[in-house]
Structures are given as C-alpha cells and as structure tokens.
Short mmCIF file of C-alpha atoms in Angstrom, two decimals:
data_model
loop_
_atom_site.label_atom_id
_atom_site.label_comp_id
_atom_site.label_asym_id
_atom_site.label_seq_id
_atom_site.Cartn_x
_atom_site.Cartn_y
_atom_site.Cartn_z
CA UNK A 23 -172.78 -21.47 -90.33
CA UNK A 24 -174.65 -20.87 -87.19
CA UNK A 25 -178.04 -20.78 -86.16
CA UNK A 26 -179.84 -19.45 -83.30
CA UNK A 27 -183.61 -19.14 -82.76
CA UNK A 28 -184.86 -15.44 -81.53
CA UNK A 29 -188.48 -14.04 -80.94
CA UNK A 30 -188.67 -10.30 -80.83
CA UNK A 31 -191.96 -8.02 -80.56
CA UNK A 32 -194.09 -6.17 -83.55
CA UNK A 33 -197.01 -4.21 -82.15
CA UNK A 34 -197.42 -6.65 -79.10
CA UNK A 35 -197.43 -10.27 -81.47
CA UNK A 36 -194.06 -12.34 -80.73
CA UNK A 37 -192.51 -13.03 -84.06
CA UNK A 38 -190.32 -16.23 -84.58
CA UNK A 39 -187.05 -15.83 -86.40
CA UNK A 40 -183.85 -17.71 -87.15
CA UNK A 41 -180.46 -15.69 -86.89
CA UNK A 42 -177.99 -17.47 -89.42
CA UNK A 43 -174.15 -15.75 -88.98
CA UNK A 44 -171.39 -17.01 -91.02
CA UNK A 45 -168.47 -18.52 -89.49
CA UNK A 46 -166.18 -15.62 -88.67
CA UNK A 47 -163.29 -14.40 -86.27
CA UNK A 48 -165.02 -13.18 -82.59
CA UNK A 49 -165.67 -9.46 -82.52
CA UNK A 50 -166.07 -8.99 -86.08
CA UNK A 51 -168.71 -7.04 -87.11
CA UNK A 52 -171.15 -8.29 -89.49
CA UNK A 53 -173.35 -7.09 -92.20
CA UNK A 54 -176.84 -7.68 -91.81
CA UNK A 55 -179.78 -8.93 -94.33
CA UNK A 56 -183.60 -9.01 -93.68
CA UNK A 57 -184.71 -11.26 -96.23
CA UNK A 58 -188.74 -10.41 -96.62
CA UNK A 59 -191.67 -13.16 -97.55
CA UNK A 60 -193.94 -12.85 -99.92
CA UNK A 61 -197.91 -13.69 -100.00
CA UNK A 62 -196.27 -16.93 -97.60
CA UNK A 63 -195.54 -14.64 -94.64
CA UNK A 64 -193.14 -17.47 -93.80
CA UNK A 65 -189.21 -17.70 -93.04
CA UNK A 66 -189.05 -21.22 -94.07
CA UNK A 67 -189.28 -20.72 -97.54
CA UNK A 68 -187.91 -18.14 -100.12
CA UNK A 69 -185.96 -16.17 -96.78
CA UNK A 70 -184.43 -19.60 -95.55
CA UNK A 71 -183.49 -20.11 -98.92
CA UNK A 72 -181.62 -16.73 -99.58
CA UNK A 73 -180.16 -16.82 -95.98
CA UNK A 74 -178.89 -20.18 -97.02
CA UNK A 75 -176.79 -18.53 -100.49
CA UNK A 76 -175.90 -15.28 -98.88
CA UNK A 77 -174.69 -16.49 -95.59
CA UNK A 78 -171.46 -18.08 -96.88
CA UNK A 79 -170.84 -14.66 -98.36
CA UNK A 80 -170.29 -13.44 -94.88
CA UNK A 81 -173.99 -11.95 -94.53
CA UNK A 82 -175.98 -12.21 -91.68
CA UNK A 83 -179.45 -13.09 -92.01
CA UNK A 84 -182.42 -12.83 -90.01
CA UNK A 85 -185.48 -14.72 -91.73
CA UNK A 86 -188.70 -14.57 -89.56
CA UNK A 87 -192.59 -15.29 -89.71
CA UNK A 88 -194.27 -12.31 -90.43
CA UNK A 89 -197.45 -12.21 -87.58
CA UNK A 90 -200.38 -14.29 -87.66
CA UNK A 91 -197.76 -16.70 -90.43
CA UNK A 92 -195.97 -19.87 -89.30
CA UNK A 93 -195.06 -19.43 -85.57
CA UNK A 94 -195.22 -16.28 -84.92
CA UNK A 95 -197.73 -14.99 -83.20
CA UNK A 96 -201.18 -13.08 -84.52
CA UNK A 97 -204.49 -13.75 -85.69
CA UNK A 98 -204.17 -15.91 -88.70
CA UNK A 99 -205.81 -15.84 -92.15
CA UNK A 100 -204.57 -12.10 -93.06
CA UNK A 101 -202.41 -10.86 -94.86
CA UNK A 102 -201.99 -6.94 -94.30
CA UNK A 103 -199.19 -5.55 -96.22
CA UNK A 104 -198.91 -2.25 -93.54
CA UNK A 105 -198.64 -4.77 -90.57
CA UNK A 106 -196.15 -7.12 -93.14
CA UNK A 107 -193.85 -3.85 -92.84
CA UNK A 108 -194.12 -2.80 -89.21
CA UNK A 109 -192.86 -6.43 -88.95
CA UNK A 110 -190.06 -6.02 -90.81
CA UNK A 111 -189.26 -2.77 -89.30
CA UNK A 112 -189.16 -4.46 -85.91
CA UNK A 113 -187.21 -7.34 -86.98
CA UNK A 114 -184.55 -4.50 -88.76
CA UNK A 115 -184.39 -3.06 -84.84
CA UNK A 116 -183.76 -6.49 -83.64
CA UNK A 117 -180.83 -7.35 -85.40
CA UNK A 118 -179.59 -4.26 -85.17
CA UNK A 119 -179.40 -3.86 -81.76
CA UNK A 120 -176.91 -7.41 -81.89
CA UNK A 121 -173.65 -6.94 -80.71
CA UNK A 122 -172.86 -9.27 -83.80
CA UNK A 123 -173.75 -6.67 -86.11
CA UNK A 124 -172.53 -3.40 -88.01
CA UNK A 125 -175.60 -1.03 -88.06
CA UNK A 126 -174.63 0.50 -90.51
CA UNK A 127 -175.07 -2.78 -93.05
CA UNK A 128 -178.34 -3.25 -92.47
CA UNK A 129 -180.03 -4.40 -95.97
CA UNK A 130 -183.39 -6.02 -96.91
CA UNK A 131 -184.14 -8.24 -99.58
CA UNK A 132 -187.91 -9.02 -100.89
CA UNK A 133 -189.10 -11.45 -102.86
CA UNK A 134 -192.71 -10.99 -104.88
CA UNK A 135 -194.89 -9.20 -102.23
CA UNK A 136 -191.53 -8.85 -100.08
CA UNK A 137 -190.29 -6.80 -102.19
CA UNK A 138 -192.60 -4.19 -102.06
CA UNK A 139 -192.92 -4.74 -98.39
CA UNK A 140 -189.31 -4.31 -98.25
CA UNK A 141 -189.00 -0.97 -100.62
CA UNK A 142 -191.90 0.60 -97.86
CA UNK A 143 -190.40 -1.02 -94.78
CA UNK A 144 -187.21 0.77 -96.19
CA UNK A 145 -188.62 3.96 -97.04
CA UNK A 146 -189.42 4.73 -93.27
CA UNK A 147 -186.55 3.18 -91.32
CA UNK A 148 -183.09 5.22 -91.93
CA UNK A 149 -181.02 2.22 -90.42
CA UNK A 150 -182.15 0.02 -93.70
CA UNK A 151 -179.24 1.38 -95.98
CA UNK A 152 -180.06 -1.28 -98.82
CA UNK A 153 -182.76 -2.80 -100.07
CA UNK A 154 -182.97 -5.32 -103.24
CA UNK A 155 -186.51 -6.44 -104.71
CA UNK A 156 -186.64 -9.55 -106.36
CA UNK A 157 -189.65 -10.55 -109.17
CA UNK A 158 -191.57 -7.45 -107.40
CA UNK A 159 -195.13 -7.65 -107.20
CA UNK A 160 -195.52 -4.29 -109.78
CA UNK A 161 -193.69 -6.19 -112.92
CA UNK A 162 -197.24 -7.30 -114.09
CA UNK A 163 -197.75 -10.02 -116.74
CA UNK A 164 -194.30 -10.11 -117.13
CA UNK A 165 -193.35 -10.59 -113.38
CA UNK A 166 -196.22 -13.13 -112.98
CA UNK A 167 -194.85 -15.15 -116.00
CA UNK A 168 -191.35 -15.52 -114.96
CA UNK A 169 -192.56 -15.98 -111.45
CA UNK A 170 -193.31 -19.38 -112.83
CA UNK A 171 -190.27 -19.74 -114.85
CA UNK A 172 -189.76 -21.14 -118.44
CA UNK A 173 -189.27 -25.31 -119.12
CA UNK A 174 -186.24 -25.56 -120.99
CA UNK A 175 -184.97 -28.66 -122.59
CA UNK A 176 -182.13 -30.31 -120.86
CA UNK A 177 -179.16 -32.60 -122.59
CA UNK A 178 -181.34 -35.71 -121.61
CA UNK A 179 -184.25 -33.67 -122.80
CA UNK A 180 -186.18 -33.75 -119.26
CA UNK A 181 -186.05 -30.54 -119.37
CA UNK A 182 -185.32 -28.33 -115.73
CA UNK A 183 -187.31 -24.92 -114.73
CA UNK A 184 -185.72 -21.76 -114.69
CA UNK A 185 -186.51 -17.99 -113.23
CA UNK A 186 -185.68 -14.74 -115.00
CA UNK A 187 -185.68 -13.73 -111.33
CA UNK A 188 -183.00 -15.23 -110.51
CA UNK A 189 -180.18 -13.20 -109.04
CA UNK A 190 -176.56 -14.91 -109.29
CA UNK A 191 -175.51 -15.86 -106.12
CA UNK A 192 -172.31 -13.89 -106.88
CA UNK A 193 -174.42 -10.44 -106.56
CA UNK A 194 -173.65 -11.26 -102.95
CA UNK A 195 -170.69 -9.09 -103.37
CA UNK A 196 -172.45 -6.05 -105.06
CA UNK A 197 -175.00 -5.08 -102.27
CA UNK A 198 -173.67 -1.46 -101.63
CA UNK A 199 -174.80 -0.51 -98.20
CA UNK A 200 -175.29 3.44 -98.80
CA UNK A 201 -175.41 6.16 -96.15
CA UNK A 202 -178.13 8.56 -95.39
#
C-alpha cells in the first residue's frame, strides 16, 4: 500500500487528506472510495480504518479532515452537516480528477453522521456512482445501541465487543458502481 498526503480546497478552507492506492500494475485505473466521518470530522479514525480493510481489495481511498476538524483548515468547534457535504463533494472532485483513478468508480462510504452526509453529498454530485451508509444516524434506538455494540462472552470468558454494524470485509467485492 501507498500513501501520499494531499490538501485540496472546499469553499476557500484547505482540507488535509491521505490518498492510500493499493499496490497495482502502472496505468491501471483504479476505483475510488470517499470514506466519510462522523460527529469526529476526522480521517484518522473510522475513514483510516476502512481505507485500511478496503485498500487491499484494490480500492482507492481518500480519507480527509472535514474543515475546521483535525488539520484541515476552518474555524473550529462546529459541526455543520451542509458544509460536512460540500467537503466531501470537493474531496469526490479531487480524486477524481487523479490520473490514478477511473471516474467512473467513484463511491462513498459513511459511517454514523457520515452516512447521511454521504447519502446528501451523493444525491447532488453525479460522479458519486455508489454510496454505502454504515450504523446511519436515522436507525434510532436501535442504531444508537449497536453503535455501542453488545459484550459477548469469550472461550476464556473475558468477553470481546462486537457491532451489528459491522460490514464483512469481504463486501469489498459487492460495491456495484452504477451509472447515471
């Protein structure tokens, strides 16, 4: 896997990113994920960690902190979800516009709040041609509970957390990219 560090622009603020591409022959082009924060705003913690299972899958992924989060630029303390989607919007322009990159396989992926932010940021940007919500913010009681997962007894009975949210790593291989 390889890393780079980019910056790009949302409404004026310079948003820090990391660009993770799998290892793969030169000139092939690669499908693209946007993995979206929730209430964090940052890249460091639920994007770096889906960029880190989907990347091996031959996915490139773009995490970055949303503006006025982490790095990036802004005024801090806010969290606007309209702004949270302009930023995505400009960071699904940015890695489109790599040479790297099939624009045609652009997807986003939201966790909690990202997921919402993701289903709007999706909604108004026709290179986005997939978009996967994870433990949305609209599943309730429900979503809040599993969003904290269940204790379940292990065979040495110290028992290990687990998520109803959680999507298989193998799912990797079922994001259809659709046209429009």
């Amino acid at each position: 896997m390889q890393r780079r560090h980019v910056r790009f622009s949302s409404r004026g603020c310079w948003l820090d990113g990391d660009l993770d591409l799998p290892d793969t022959e030169p000139g092939v082009l690669l499908p693209a994920l946007v993995p979206c924060s929730g209430y964090t705003g940052q890249k460091e913690m639920q994007p770096a960690r889906l960029a880190r299972a989907l990347v091996p899958h031959g996915y490139a992924c773009l995490t970055f902190d949303y503006r006025g989060f982490g790095t990036s630029e802004g005024p801090r303390g806010r969290l606007v979800p309209q702004e949270q989607v302009e930023d995505v919007r400009a960071a699904s322009a940015f890695v489109a516009s790599l040479p790297e990159i099939d624009r045609t396989r652009i997807a986003l992926i939201g966790w909690g709040l990202g997921g919402g932010i993701a289903i709007a940021a999706a909604a108004e940007d026709p290179t986005v041609r997939a978009v996967v919500a994870l433990n949305g913010v609209a599943a309730g009681a429900g979503g809040r509970a599993s969003s904290r997962g269940t204790v379940n007894p292990g065979a040495d009975g110290s028992g290990s957390r687990t998520f109803r949210a959680n999507v298989p790593v193998s799912c990797a291989r079922a994001i259809a990219f659709v046209s429009r």
